[in-house]
Coordinates of C-alpha atoms in Angstrom, one line a residue:
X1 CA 50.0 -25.9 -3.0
X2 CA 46.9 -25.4 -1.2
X3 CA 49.0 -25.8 2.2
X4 CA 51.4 -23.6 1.3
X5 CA 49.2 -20.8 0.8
X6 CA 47.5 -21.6 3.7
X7 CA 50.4 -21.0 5.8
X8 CA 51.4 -18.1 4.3
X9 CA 48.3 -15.8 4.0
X10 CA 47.2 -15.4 7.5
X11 CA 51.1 -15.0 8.4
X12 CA 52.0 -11.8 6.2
X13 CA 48.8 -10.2 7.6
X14 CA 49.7 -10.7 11.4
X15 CA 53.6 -10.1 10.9
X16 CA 52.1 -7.2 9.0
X17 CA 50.6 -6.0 11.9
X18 CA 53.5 -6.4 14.5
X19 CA 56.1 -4.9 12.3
X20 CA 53.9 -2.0 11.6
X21 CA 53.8 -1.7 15.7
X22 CA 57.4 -1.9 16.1
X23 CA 57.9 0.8 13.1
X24 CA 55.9 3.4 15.0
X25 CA 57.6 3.0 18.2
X26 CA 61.0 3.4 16.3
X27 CA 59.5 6.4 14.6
X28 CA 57.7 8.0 17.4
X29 CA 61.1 7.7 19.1
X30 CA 63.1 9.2 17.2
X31 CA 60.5 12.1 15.6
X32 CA 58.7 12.8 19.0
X33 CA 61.0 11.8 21.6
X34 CA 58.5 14.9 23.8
X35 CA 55.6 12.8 23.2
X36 CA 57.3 9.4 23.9
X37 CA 58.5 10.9 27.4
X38 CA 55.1 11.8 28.6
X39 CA 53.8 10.6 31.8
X40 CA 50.6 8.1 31.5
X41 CA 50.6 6.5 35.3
X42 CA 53.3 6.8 37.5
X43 CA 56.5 5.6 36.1
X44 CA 54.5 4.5 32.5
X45 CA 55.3 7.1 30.3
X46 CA 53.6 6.2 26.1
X47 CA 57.6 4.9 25.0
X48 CA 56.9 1.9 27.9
X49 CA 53.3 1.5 26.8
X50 CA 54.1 1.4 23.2
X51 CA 57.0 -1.6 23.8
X52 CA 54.5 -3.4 26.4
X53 CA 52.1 -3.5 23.7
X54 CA 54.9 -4.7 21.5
X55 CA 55.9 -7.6 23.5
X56 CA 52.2 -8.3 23.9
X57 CA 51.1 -8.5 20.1
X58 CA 54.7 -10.2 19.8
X59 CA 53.6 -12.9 22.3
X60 CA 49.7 -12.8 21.0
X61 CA 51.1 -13.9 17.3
X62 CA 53.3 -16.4 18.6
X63 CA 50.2 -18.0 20.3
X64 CA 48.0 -17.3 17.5
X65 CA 50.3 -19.0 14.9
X66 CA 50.4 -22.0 16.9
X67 CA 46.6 -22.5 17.2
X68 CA 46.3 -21.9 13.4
X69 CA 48.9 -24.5 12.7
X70 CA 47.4 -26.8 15.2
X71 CA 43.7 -26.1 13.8
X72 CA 44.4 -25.3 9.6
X73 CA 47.9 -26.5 8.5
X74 CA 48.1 -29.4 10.9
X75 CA 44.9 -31.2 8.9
X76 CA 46.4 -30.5 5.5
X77 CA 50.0 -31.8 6.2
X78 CA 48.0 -35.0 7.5
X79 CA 46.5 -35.2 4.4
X80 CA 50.1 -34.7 2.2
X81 CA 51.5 -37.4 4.6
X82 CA 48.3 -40.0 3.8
X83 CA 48.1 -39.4 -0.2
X84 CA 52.2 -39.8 0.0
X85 CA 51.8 -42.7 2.2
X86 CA 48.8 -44.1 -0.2
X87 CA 51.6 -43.2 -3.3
X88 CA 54.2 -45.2 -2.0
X89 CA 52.2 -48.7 -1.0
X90 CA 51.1 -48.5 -5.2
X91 CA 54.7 -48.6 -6.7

């Protein structure tokens, strides 16, 4: 169970976090389409900022999960996959 919880805790705060991003640029669109249109730098106006930023924190997870898995779950499904192992060789 412990690997379970593992792999869900730290995910349901980081999806948390990229939904939540995604949610305000759908909102801000739609409620303040004037404050979405405004100019930052050139061509950037805050509705390309916002969905760079999306596509960032959606590519920073992604790499994020994978060193997690690699560093936390990866250990404790090594140790499932030994005690199984050690189960089997006893019967």
């Amino acid at each position: 169970m412990r690997l379970g919880a593992a792999s869900r805790r730290p995910v349901f705060t980081v999806t948390g976090a990229v939904v939540s991003l995604y949610l305000l640029d759908a909102l801000l669109a739609g409620a303040a389409p004037g404050l979405m249109a405004m100019h930052l730098a050139g061509p950037l106006n805050v509705a390309l900022a916002l969905n760079l930023l999306q596509y960032g924190t959606s590519a920073w997870a992604v790499w994020w999960y994978a060193r997690y898995g690699r560093r936390v779950l990866d250990p404790q499904a090594a140790q499932v996959r030994a005690w199984l192992g050690e189960e089997e060789d006893t019967r």
